Short mmCIF file of C-alpha atoms and ligand atoms in Angstrom, two decimals:
data_model
loop_
_atom_site.label_atom_id
_atom_site.label_comp_id
_atom_site.label_asym_id
_atom_site.label_seq_id
_atom_site.Cartn_x
_atom_site.Cartn_y
_atom_site.Cartn_z
CA MET A 9 10.96 15.48 -21.49
CA PRO A 10 13.84 13.46 -22.83
CA LEU A 11 15.72 11.61 -20.52
CA PRO A 12 19.24 12.87 -19.22
CA ILE A 13 22.20 11.37 -20.57
CA VAL A 14 25.16 9.99 -18.71
CA ALA A 15 28.41 9.78 -20.86
CA ILE A 16 31.01 7.17 -20.04
CA ILE A 17 34.49 8.24 -21.11
CA GLY A 18 37.89 6.70 -20.69
CA ARG A 19 40.75 4.92 -22.64
CA PRO A 20 40.10 1.57 -24.30
CA ASN A 21 40.12 -1.49 -22.26
CA VAL A 22 39.59 0.29 -18.80
CA GLY A 23 36.16 -1.51 -18.67
CA LYS A 24 33.74 1.13 -20.04
CA SER A 25 31.46 -1.47 -21.72
CA THR A 26 31.50 -3.62 -18.80
CA ILE A 27 30.20 -0.80 -16.60
CA VAL A 28 27.64 0.27 -19.19
CA ASN A 29 26.38 -3.34 -19.13
CA ARG A 30 26.20 -3.19 -15.40
CA LEU A 31 24.42 0.06 -15.24
CA ALA A 32 21.95 -0.67 -17.82
CA GLY A 33 21.37 -4.31 -16.82
CA GLY A 34 20.10 -6.46 -19.57
CA GLN A 35 18.27 -3.75 -21.39
CA ASP A 36 18.65 -3.58 -25.29
CA ALA A 37 20.83 -1.16 -26.77
CA ILE A 38 19.17 1.70 -28.81
CA VAL A 39 21.15 2.96 -31.65
CA HIS A 40 20.65 6.50 -32.70
CA ASP A 41 21.14 7.16 -36.19
CA GLU A 42 21.71 10.76 -36.43
CA PRO A 43 22.61 12.57 -39.63
CA GLY A 44 25.70 14.64 -39.41
CA ILE A 45 27.33 12.39 -36.77
CA THR A 46 29.65 10.07 -38.51
CA ARG A 47 29.44 7.38 -35.89
CA ASP A 48 26.36 5.99 -34.25
CA ARG A 49 26.27 6.20 -30.61
CA THR A 50 24.69 3.52 -28.52
CA TYR A 51 22.42 4.56 -25.80
CA ARG A 52 21.17 2.18 -23.23
CA ASN A 53 18.33 2.85 -20.63
CA ALA A 54 19.28 2.67 -16.95
CA PHE A 55 17.72 3.72 -13.76
CA TRP A 56 18.61 4.09 -10.20
CA GLY A 57 16.11 4.93 -7.52
CA ASP A 58 13.49 7.35 -8.91
CA ARG A 59 15.83 8.45 -11.92
CA ASP A 60 15.64 7.11 -15.33
CA PHE A 61 18.56 8.02 -17.62
CA LEU A 62 20.45 6.99 -20.84
CA VAL A 63 23.96 5.80 -20.73
CA VAL A 64 26.10 6.44 -23.66
CA ASP A 65 29.38 4.56 -24.24
CA THR A 66 31.97 6.51 -25.92
CA GLY A 67 34.07 3.39 -26.55
CA GLY A 68 33.73 0.93 -29.56
CA LEU A 69 36.67 2.47 -31.13
CA VAL A 70 39.82 0.45 -32.18
CA PHE A 71 43.11 2.15 -31.65
CA ASP A 72 46.57 1.11 -32.50
CA ASP A 73 48.61 2.88 -29.99
CA GLU A 74 48.19 5.43 -27.33
CA THR A 75 49.46 8.46 -29.47
CA GLU A 76 46.80 7.98 -31.98
CA PHE A 77 43.72 7.51 -29.89
CA LEU A 78 43.48 10.59 -27.95
CA PRO A 79 42.06 12.91 -30.87
CA LEU A 80 39.67 10.18 -31.71
CA ILE A 81 38.39 9.62 -28.22
CA ARG A 82 38.12 13.29 -27.74
CA GLN A 83 35.98 13.68 -30.86
CA GLN A 84 33.77 10.91 -29.86
CA ALA A 85 33.55 11.90 -26.17
CA MET A 86 32.96 15.39 -27.00
CA THR A 87 29.94 14.63 -28.98
CA ALA A 88 28.57 12.54 -26.26
CA LEU A 89 29.65 14.93 -23.44
CA ALA A 90 27.85 18.01 -25.27
CA GLU A 91 24.51 16.32 -24.50
CA ALA A 92 25.28 14.79 -21.20
CA SER A 93 24.04 15.64 -17.82
CA ALA A 94 26.77 14.11 -16.08
CA ALA A 95 29.84 11.89 -17.17
CA ILE A 96 31.70 8.96 -15.58
CA PHE A 97 35.39 8.96 -16.19
CA VAL A 98 36.55 5.46 -16.05
CA VAL A 99 40.23 4.53 -15.31
CA ASP A 100 41.93 1.26 -14.75
CA GLY A 101 42.97 0.74 -11.09
CA GLN A 102 45.22 -2.29 -11.86
CA ALA A 103 46.94 -0.59 -14.61
CA GLY A 104 47.55 2.66 -12.52
CA LEU A 105 47.61 6.22 -13.80
CA THR A 106 48.70 6.69 -17.36
CA SER A 107 49.46 9.72 -19.41
CA GLY A 108 46.44 8.92 -21.53
CA ASP A 109 44.41 9.36 -18.34
CA GLU A 110 46.05 12.69 -17.51
CA GLU A 111 45.27 14.06 -20.89
CA ILE A 112 41.63 13.10 -20.70
CA ALA A 113 41.46 14.54 -17.15
CA GLN A 114 42.96 17.79 -18.22
CA TRP A 115 40.35 18.10 -21.02
CA LEU A 116 37.48 16.95 -18.60
CA ARG A 117 38.25 19.53 -15.99
CA GLN A 118 37.53 22.16 -18.65
CA GLN A 119 34.10 20.87 -19.53
CA PRO A 120 30.97 22.39 -17.73
CA VAL A 121 29.66 18.85 -17.05
CA PRO A 122 29.91 17.30 -13.62
CA VAL A 123 32.50 14.36 -13.75
CA LEU A 124 32.69 11.30 -11.47
CA LEU A 125 35.93 9.41 -11.46
CA ALA A 126 35.27 5.64 -11.43
CA VAL A 127 38.34 3.52 -10.83
CA ASN A 128 37.58 0.29 -12.32
CA LYS A 129 39.18 -3.21 -11.66
CA CYS A 130 39.20 -2.47 -7.88
CA GLU A 131 37.53 -5.61 -6.77
CA SER A 132 40.37 -6.71 -4.41
CA PRO A 133 39.31 -6.01 -0.80
CA ASP A 134 42.84 -5.10 0.40
CA GLN A 135 44.10 -3.28 -2.59
CA GLY A 136 41.05 -1.67 -4.07
CA LEU A 137 41.37 1.56 -1.93
CA VAL A 138 45.14 1.79 -2.61
CA GLN A 139 44.78 1.33 -6.24
CA ALA A 140 41.97 3.99 -6.29
CA SER A 141 43.86 6.65 -4.24
CA GLN A 142 46.64 7.12 -6.90
CA PHE A 143 44.08 8.94 -9.03
CA TRP A 144 43.53 11.80 -6.45
CA GLU A 145 46.23 13.49 -8.73
CA LEU A 146 43.80 13.94 -11.63
CA GLY A 147 42.14 16.69 -9.84
CA LEU A 148 38.63 15.34 -10.47
CA GLY A 149 37.66 14.84 -6.85
CA GLU A 150 37.48 11.57 -4.99
CA PRO A 151 38.46 8.42 -6.98
CA LEU A 152 35.64 5.84 -6.49
CA PRO A 153 36.95 2.35 -6.44
CA ILE A 154 34.51 0.06 -8.38
CA SER A 155 34.60 -3.35 -10.03
CA GLY A 156 32.34 -3.51 -13.48
CA ILE A 157 32.73 -7.16 -13.30
CA HIS A 158 31.81 -7.81 -9.64
CA GLY A 159 29.61 -4.95 -9.19
CA SER A 160 31.18 -3.67 -6.08
CA GLY A 161 31.17 0.20 -5.54
CA THR A 162 28.62 0.70 -8.48
CA GLY A 163 25.85 1.36 -5.96
CA ASP A 164 27.90 4.10 -4.43
CA LEU A 165 28.79 5.55 -7.71
CA LEU A 166 25.13 5.58 -8.91
CA ASP A 167 24.04 7.33 -5.56
CA LEU A 168 26.59 10.16 -6.32
CA LEU A 169 25.53 10.32 -10.05
CA VAL A 170 21.76 10.66 -9.70
CA VAL A 171 22.37 13.83 -7.72
CA HIS A 172 23.37 15.41 -11.13
CA LEU A 173 20.42 14.10 -12.95
CA PRO A 174 17.10 15.92 -13.25
CA LYS A 175 14.13 14.10 -12.01
CA VAL A 176 12.29 13.08 -15.10
CA THR A 177 9.08 15.10 -14.18
CA GLU A 178 10.92 18.01 -12.74
CA LEU A 179 10.60 21.39 -14.09
CA ILE A 180 6.94 21.54 -14.25
CA ASP A 181 6.22 24.96 -15.79
CA GLU A 182 2.51 24.59 -16.36
CA GLU A 183 0.08 25.74 -13.78
CA ILE A 184 -1.48 23.11 -11.52
CA GLY A 185 -5.12 22.87 -11.18
CA ILE A 186 -6.43 22.25 -7.75
CA ALA A 187 -9.96 21.34 -6.72
CA ILE A 188 -10.98 21.70 -3.06
CA VAL A 189 -13.80 19.30 -2.39
CA GLY A 190 -15.57 18.07 0.68
CA ARG A 191 -18.83 18.16 2.40
CA PRO A 192 -20.39 21.42 3.77
CA ASN A 193 -18.76 22.91 6.65
CA VAL A 194 -15.47 20.98 6.61
CA GLY A 195 -13.66 24.28 6.10
CA LYS A 196 -13.15 24.64 2.15
CA SER A 197 -13.62 28.29 1.96
CA SER A 198 -11.49 28.80 5.21
CA LEU A 199 -8.76 26.80 3.43
CA LEU A 200 -9.15 28.96 0.32
CA ASN A 201 -8.70 32.08 2.36
CA ALA A 202 -5.78 30.65 4.09
CA PHE A 203 -4.07 29.99 0.59
CA VAL A 204 -4.85 33.19 -0.74
CA GLY A 205 -3.83 35.05 2.36
CA GLU A 206 -0.37 33.47 2.48
CA ASN A 207 0.33 33.77 -1.14
CA ARG A 208 0.06 36.28 -3.91
CA ALA A 209 -3.32 35.99 -5.61
CA ILE A 210 -2.52 37.31 -9.00
CA VAL A 211 -5.79 37.05 -10.91
CA SER A 212 -9.35 35.86 -10.52
CA PRO A 213 -10.16 35.24 -13.90
CA ILE A 214 -13.42 33.83 -15.13
CA SER A 215 -12.85 30.71 -16.96
CA GLY A 216 -15.54 29.11 -18.98
CA THR A 217 -18.70 31.00 -19.90
CA THR A 218 -20.58 31.14 -16.76
CA ARG A 219 -20.01 33.86 -14.34
CA ASP A 220 -20.42 31.16 -11.70
CA ALA A 221 -17.20 29.29 -12.37
CA ILE A 222 -14.60 31.63 -10.83
CA ASP A 223 -11.03 30.31 -10.42
CA THR A 224 -8.44 31.98 -8.16
CA VAL A 225 -4.85 31.80 -9.42
CA ILE A 226 -2.14 31.92 -6.78
CA LYS A 227 1.61 32.02 -7.21
CA ARG A 228 4.24 30.62 -4.87
CA ASP A 229 7.78 30.61 -5.89
CA GLU A 230 7.71 30.02 -9.65
CA GLN A 231 4.81 27.84 -9.62
CA THR A 232 1.17 28.94 -10.37
CA TYR A 233 -1.75 27.07 -8.83
CA ARG A 234 -5.34 27.47 -10.21
CA LEU A 235 -7.86 26.94 -7.45
CA ILE A 236 -10.81 25.81 -9.43
CA ASP A 237 -14.44 27.03 -9.06
CA THR A 238 -13.70 29.21 -5.93
CA ALA A 239 -17.21 30.82 -6.51
CA GLY A 240 -18.76 27.39 -5.67
CA ILE A 241 -16.51 27.22 -2.52
CA ARG A 242 -17.50 30.55 -1.33
CA LYS A 243 -21.16 30.27 -2.11
CA LYS A 244 -23.38 31.36 0.77
CA LYS A 245 -24.60 28.57 2.79
CA ASN A 246 -28.15 29.62 3.56
CA VAL A 247 -29.25 26.83 1.41
CA GLU A 248 -31.03 23.92 2.95
CA TYR A 249 -29.03 20.76 2.32
CA GLY A 250 -30.82 17.53 1.81
CA PRO A 251 -29.22 14.66 3.34
CA GLU A 252 -27.94 13.57 -0.03
CA PHE A 253 -27.02 16.93 -1.44
CA PHE A 254 -23.62 18.36 -0.86
CA GLY A 255 -22.85 19.82 -4.27
CA ILE A 256 -21.71 16.66 -5.77
CA ASN A 257 -22.18 17.85 -9.14
CA ARG A 258 -20.23 20.91 -8.80
CA ALA A 259 -17.49 19.03 -7.10
CA PHE A 260 -17.57 16.46 -9.83
CA LYS A 261 -17.10 19.25 -12.55
CA ALA A 262 -14.30 20.78 -10.39
CA ILE A 263 -12.54 17.31 -10.01
CA ARG A 264 -12.48 16.78 -13.84
CA ARG A 265 -10.73 20.03 -14.38
CA ALA A 266 -8.19 19.53 -11.63
CA ASP A 267 -4.68 17.92 -11.63
CA VAL A 268 -4.92 17.41 -7.88
CA VAL A 269 -7.85 17.22 -5.68
CA LEU A 270 -7.82 18.22 -2.01
CA LEU A 271 -10.41 16.13 -0.26
CA VAL A 272 -11.05 17.81 2.82
CA ILE A 273 -12.19 15.87 5.80
CA ASP A 274 -13.48 17.25 8.94
CA ALA A 275 -11.31 15.80 11.87
CA VAL A 276 -14.23 16.09 14.29
CA ASP A 277 -16.55 14.12 12.21
CA GLY A 278 -14.18 11.82 10.63
CA VAL A 279 -14.76 10.12 7.30
CA THR A 280 -18.38 9.91 6.31
CA GLU A 281 -19.99 8.06 3.50
CA GLN A 282 -20.07 11.35 1.42
CA ASP A 283 -16.33 11.46 1.68
CA GLN A 284 -16.02 7.94 0.42
CA LYS A 285 -18.06 8.75 -2.36
CA LEU A 286 -15.90 11.71 -3.33
CA ALA A 287 -12.79 9.64 -3.07
CA GLY A 288 -14.46 7.16 -5.40
CA ILE A 289 -14.96 9.75 -8.02
CA ILE A 290 -11.29 11.05 -7.58
CA GLU A 291 -10.09 7.56 -8.09
CA GLN A 292 -12.36 6.84 -10.97
CA GLU A 293 -11.54 10.17 -12.68
CA GLY A 294 -7.78 9.26 -12.31
CA ARG A 295 -6.84 12.60 -10.60
CA ALA A 296 -4.06 12.96 -8.07
CA CYS A 297 -5.20 13.48 -4.43
CA VAL A 298 -4.14 14.82 -1.21
CA ILE A 299 -6.23 14.15 1.83
CA VAL A 300 -6.60 17.17 4.00
CA VAL A 301 -7.82 16.48 7.47
CA ASN A 302 -8.88 19.97 8.76
CA LYS A 303 -9.79 21.45 12.04
CA TRP A 304 -7.01 19.63 13.66
CA ASP A 305 -6.93 22.43 16.32
CA ALA A 306 -10.19 21.26 17.56
CA ILE A 307 -8.96 17.82 18.54
CA GLU A 308 -7.58 16.76 21.94
CA LYS A 309 -4.39 15.02 21.10
CA ASP A 310 -1.99 12.76 22.92
CA SER A 311 1.12 11.35 21.17
CA ASN A 312 -0.72 8.63 19.27
CA THR A 313 -3.70 10.53 18.11
CA ILE A 314 -2.19 11.39 14.77
CA TYR A 315 -1.32 7.66 14.09
CA ASP A 316 -4.82 6.37 15.15
CA TYR A 317 -6.56 9.11 13.03
CA GLU A 318 -4.31 8.13 10.03
CA LYS A 319 -5.02 4.65 10.29
CA GLN A 320 -8.68 5.12 10.62
CA ILE A 321 -8.92 7.50 7.74
CA LYS A 322 -6.81 5.22 5.58
CA ASP A 323 -8.99 2.26 6.53
CA ARG A 324 -12.22 4.12 5.45
CA LEU A 325 -10.53 5.63 2.26
CA HIS A 326 -8.56 2.38 1.43
CA PHE A 327 -9.39 2.79 -2.32
CA ILE A 328 -7.35 5.96 -2.48
CA ASP A 329 -4.66 4.56 -0.03
CA TRP A 330 -2.00 5.94 -2.38
CA ALA A 331 -2.98 9.56 -1.48
CA ALA A 332 -0.75 11.44 1.05
CA MET A 333 -2.48 12.77 4.11
CA ILE A 334 -1.93 15.92 6.01
CA PHE A 335 -3.44 17.33 9.30
CA VAL A 336 -4.07 21.18 8.98
CA SER A 337 -5.95 23.85 10.65
CA ALA A 338 -7.44 26.34 8.14
CA GLN A 339 -8.32 28.61 11.13
CA THR A 340 -4.87 28.84 12.75
CA GLY A 341 -2.87 28.17 9.38
CA GLN A 342 -1.02 25.35 10.83
CA ARG A 343 0.59 23.26 8.08
CA VAL A 344 -1.59 24.87 5.38
CA GLU A 345 1.51 25.88 3.22
CA LYS A 346 2.69 22.20 3.42
CA ILE A 347 -0.36 21.30 1.49
CA LEU A 348 1.06 22.91 -1.69
CA ASP A 349 4.23 20.79 -1.22
CA LEU A 350 2.29 17.64 -1.35
CA VAL A 351 0.25 19.05 -4.32
CA GLN A 352 3.67 19.53 -6.10
CA THR A 353 4.76 15.95 -5.43
CA ALA A 354 1.45 14.52 -6.44
CA THR A 355 1.44 16.55 -9.67
CA GLU A 356 4.90 15.38 -10.56
CA GLN A 357 3.82 11.75 -10.01
CA HIS A 358 0.59 12.15 -11.87
CA ARG A 359 2.53 13.39 -15.03
CA ARG A 360 5.38 11.10 -14.63
CA ARG A 361 6.67 8.87 -17.54
CA VAL A 362 8.70 5.88 -16.87
CA SER A 363 10.79 4.18 -19.50
CA THR A 364 9.88 0.82 -20.85
CA ALA A 365 13.16 -0.52 -19.60
CA VAL A 366 12.35 0.40 -16.15
CA ILE A 367 8.91 -0.99 -16.32
CA ASN A 368 10.32 -4.37 -17.51
CA GLN A 369 12.76 -4.42 -14.89
CA VAL A 370 9.83 -4.12 -12.17
CA ILE A 371 7.85 -6.77 -14.20
CA GLU A 372 10.97 -9.15 -14.17
CA GLU A 373 11.54 -8.72 -10.51
CA SER A 374 8.02 -9.14 -9.49
CA VAL A 375 7.63 -12.27 -11.49
CA SER A 376 10.90 -13.79 -10.00
CA TRP A 377 9.77 -13.24 -6.49
CA THR A 378 6.22 -14.53 -6.97
CA SER A 379 5.24 -16.49 -10.22
CA PRO A 380 2.11 -15.80 -11.92
CA PRO A 381 -0.64 -18.21 -10.98
CA THR A 382 -1.20 -21.58 -12.74
CA THR A 383 -4.50 -22.96 -13.71
CA ARG A 384 -5.72 -26.21 -12.69
CA GLN A 385 -5.02 -27.42 -16.11
CA GLY A 386 -1.35 -26.47 -15.65
CA ARG A 387 -1.56 -23.45 -17.71
CA GLN A 388 0.49 -20.44 -16.41
CA GLY A 389 0.20 -16.86 -16.86
CA LYS A 390 2.99 -15.00 -18.47
CA ILE A 391 3.68 -11.34 -18.80
CA TYR A 392 5.61 -10.68 -21.98
CA TYR A 393 6.40 -7.12 -21.34
CA GLY A 394 4.85 -3.77 -20.31
CA THR A 395 5.04 -0.21 -21.39
CA GLN A 396 3.58 3.17 -20.26
CA VAL A 397 1.12 4.42 -22.62
CA LYS A 398 -0.02 7.61 -21.01
CA SER A 399 0.26 9.79 -17.78
CA GLU A 400 -2.17 11.75 -15.87
CA PRO A 401 -2.63 9.17 -14.42
CA PRO A 402 0.30 6.93 -15.30
CA THR A 403 -1.09 3.96 -17.32
CA ILE A 404 0.82 0.97 -17.93
CA VAL A 405 -0.19 -1.72 -20.39
CA LEU A 406 0.93 -5.22 -19.54
CA PHE A 407 1.11 -7.76 -22.56
CA VAL A 408 0.22 -11.20 -21.35
CA ASN A 409 -0.62 -14.52 -22.62
CA ALA A 410 -4.05 -14.73 -21.20
CA PRO A 411 -5.34 -11.95 -18.85
CA GLU A 412 -7.75 -14.41 -17.31
CA ARG A 413 -5.00 -16.43 -15.66
CA PHE A 414 -4.08 -13.46 -13.46
CA SER A 415 -6.08 -13.36 -10.44
CA ASP A 416 -7.20 -10.17 -8.78
CA ASN A 417 -4.76 -11.14 -6.02
CA TYR A 418 -1.90 -11.41 -8.33
CA ARG A 419 -2.76 -8.04 -10.15
CA ARG A 420 -2.72 -6.25 -6.85
CA TYR A 421 0.48 -7.80 -5.99
CA VAL A 422 2.05 -6.52 -9.31
CA GLU A 423 0.54 -3.08 -8.65
CA ARG A 424 2.02 -2.95 -5.22
CA GLN A 425 5.44 -3.86 -6.65
CA PHE A 426 5.24 -1.06 -9.15
CA ARG A 427 4.39 1.34 -6.24
CA GLN A 428 7.21 -0.15 -3.95
CA GLN A 429 9.73 0.18 -6.64
CA LEU A 430 8.67 3.30 -8.40
CA GLY A 431 6.68 5.31 -5.88
CA PHE A 432 3.77 6.95 -7.85
CA ALA A 433 2.83 8.48 -4.50
CA GLY A 434 -0.22 10.70 -4.61
CA THR A 435 -1.62 9.46 -7.96
CA PRO A 436 -3.74 6.57 -9.21
CA LEU A 437 -1.94 4.10 -11.21
CA ARG A 438 -3.50 2.10 -13.96
CA LEU A 439 -2.48 -1.37 -15.04
CA LEU A 440 -4.05 -2.76 -18.09
CA TRP A 441 -3.78 -6.33 -18.71
CA ARG A 442 -3.91 -7.13 -22.33
CA GLY A 443 -4.13 -10.56 -23.96
CA LYS A 444 -2.28 -11.71 -27.11
CA LYS A 445 -4.84 -10.42 -29.78
CA VAL A 446 -4.59 -7.02 -28.83
CA ARG A 447 -0.95 -7.41 -28.33
CA ALA A 448 0.03 -7.71 -31.94
CA ALA A 449 -1.66 -4.39 -32.94
CA GLU A 450 -0.45 -2.46 -30.02
CA ALA A 451 3.03 -3.73 -30.17
CA GLY A 452 3.26 -2.24 -33.64
CA SER A 453 2.12 1.20 -32.76
CA ASN A 454 4.32 1.21 -29.68
CA LYS A 455 7.61 0.83 -31.44
CA ALA A 456 7.84 4.33 -32.64
CA THR A 457 7.62 5.79 -28.94
CA ARG A 458 10.23 3.55 -27.60
CA VAL A 459 12.81 6.05 -26.69
P1 GDP B 13 36.32 -0.84 -22.73
O1 GDP B 13 37.15 -1.01 -23.93
O2 GDP B 13 36.63 0.27 -21.90
O3 GDP B 13 34.83 -0.70 -23.13
O4 GDP B 13 36.58 -2.06 -21.88
P2 GDP B 13 35.86 -3.53 -21.68
O5 GDP B 13 34.61 -3.24 -20.84
O6 GDP B 13 35.70 -4.09 -23.07
O7 GDP B 13 36.85 -4.34 -20.70
C1 GDP B 13 38.20 -4.41 -21.12
C2 GDP B 13 38.70 -5.61 -20.31
O8 GDP B 13 38.80 -5.30 -18.97
C3 GDP B 13 37.92 -6.90 -20.41
O9 GDP B 13 38.83 -7.94 -20.56
C4 GDP B 13 37.21 -6.92 -19.20
O10 GDP B 13 36.90 -8.28 -18.90
C5 GDP B 13 38.16 -6.39 -18.19
N1 GDP B 13 37.45 -5.69 -17.03
C6 GDP B 13 36.39 -4.94 -17.01
N2 GDP B 13 35.89 -4.60 -15.88
C7 GDP B 13 36.74 -5.27 -14.96
C8 GDP B 13 36.67 -5.27 -13.66
O11 GDP B 13 36.02 -4.71 -12.83
N3 GDP B 13 37.71 -5.99 -13.05
C9 GDP B 13 38.81 -6.71 -13.88
N4 GDP B 13 39.58 -7.25 -13.27
N5 GDP B 13 38.64 -6.58 -15.16
C10 GDP B 13 37.53 -5.88 -15.80
P1 GDP B 14 -16.94 24.99 3.80
O1 GDP B 14 -18.46 24.92 3.92
O2 GDP B 14 -16.34 23.67 3.58
O3 GDP B 14 -16.54 26.11 2.87
O4 GDP B 14 -16.47 25.31 5.34
P2 GDP B 14 -16.19 26.81 6.00
O5 GDP B 14 -14.75 27.21 5.51
O6 GDP B 14 -17.20 27.83 5.72
O7 GDP B 14 -16.04 26.52 7.49
C1 GDP B 14 -17.10 25.89 8.26
C2 GDP B 14 -16.96 26.23 9.68
O8 GDP B 14 -15.92 25.58 10.20
C3 GDP B 14 -16.82 27.63 9.95
O9 GDP B 14 -17.39 28.10 11.04
C4 GDP B 14 -15.39 27.75 10.23
O10 GDP B 14 -14.99 28.77 11.11
C5 GDP B 14 -14.92 26.42 10.84
N1 GDP B 14 -13.66 25.97 10.52
C6 GDP B 14 -13.08 26.03 9.21
N2 GDP B 14 -11.72 25.68 9.45
C7 GDP B 14 -11.54 25.36 10.73
C8 GDP B 14 -10.39 24.93 11.53
O11 GDP B 14 -9.26 24.72 10.95
N3 GDP B 14 -10.55 24.79 12.84
C9 GDP B 14 -11.78 24.99 13.45
N4 GDP B 14 -11.82 24.80 14.84
N5 GDP B 14 -12.85 25.60 12.78
C10 GDP B 14 -12.66 25.58 11.49
#
């Protein structure tokens, strides 16, 4: 999905390019050369929280006087606005309200795009609010005092802005494949029944060639979920299980077909070695995961029970510590519906794509907090840049001078930074450390996919 666009609109000299620079940080400009549009517009990558977007500056025009520039601004701004998810209208708090602002505002009020009114040059602590308040008149809602140069107010502006931007991974219209795995008797088929009972099961098509592999498709709101290999889950349990046999091959196949795996744990028994083995497969296969602790009704609880359980289970399943955990009862139905919310989030993160600009911002920050290790010979590891090469699961290549200079410790630190700053809850995250040789070849092939 293309990134949402934010158009910056306003008279010349109000500080538009200063603001764009601040929103986009030090990221390079990307110039789109589009046929049919006379003037190139410059798009810059920016992000705030979990939203990535492009900022397009409508400035860059030279005008002689106020009477001449409006038609031009309008033309440029219109093109930018037509494709924008939101606009920031910038005015000059020190210059005060001008007729030019009024004309732009009048036009903006008729546009179907949400507009935020940023009153720039309001860095003065005593006058800023007063300077801003003169712009209430424009009828565009609350004037937000900011300073492009000092940065004050821009955080609030961004908070209000991102509300209007779609999450990059929103609008999942594809179905989500769910594998329910776990040892015998943890409650997989009870869980399946609970899902089907509460939702509309639309079909039970046979996928694949064997009669054996039957999926159940359920629909909730607009989202369809394919519960994979429900025949395997329902299978009669008059089979004698050897100590090692718990249908791992079948589980393995289901995991490979899934987007999200529900790893069902029996609250009474806790995490066993077999659960750990399944968790290992989920991580290896790069599937998203939700840890479902079932039979929660059968546990005697006090106020700390859930935290103790959570800690214990996280410890024993530390290699999928990114997975969300939920305590449910398939029997009573408690919180079963909530599982699908977690599935939704995990899928979004699993399919997520993050722009190169954002990744490099994280790298820059990580390196400036803790520099890469230096060898005894005094050679230091250096990360040149990173880029996401695929999703499902998100996979980021880091181009470095020499991968061997990065200890496991440092690699884990960088991964933690990525998770802390970008989330990726519910999905494995792959960081690939590549040395110089590979770098030349890959850098070439990545160029085309930059935007
Ligand atoms: P644009 O033509 O709208 O892109 O405006 P610029 O970003 O080029 O800024 C025009 C002038 O306003 C420059 O001299 C900036 O230094 C100044 N300027 C921009 N932001 C601020 C601000 O927050 N406070 C003050 N005092 N001046 C600013
Ligand atoms: P499967 O082998 O993993 O498919 O497990 P089943 O769904 O067949 O459940 C195994 C046993 O656990 C059955 O006797 C269920 O009644 C029981 N069970 C399943 N879910 C729950 C639950 O949430 N609470 C309690 N107390 N028992 C459950």
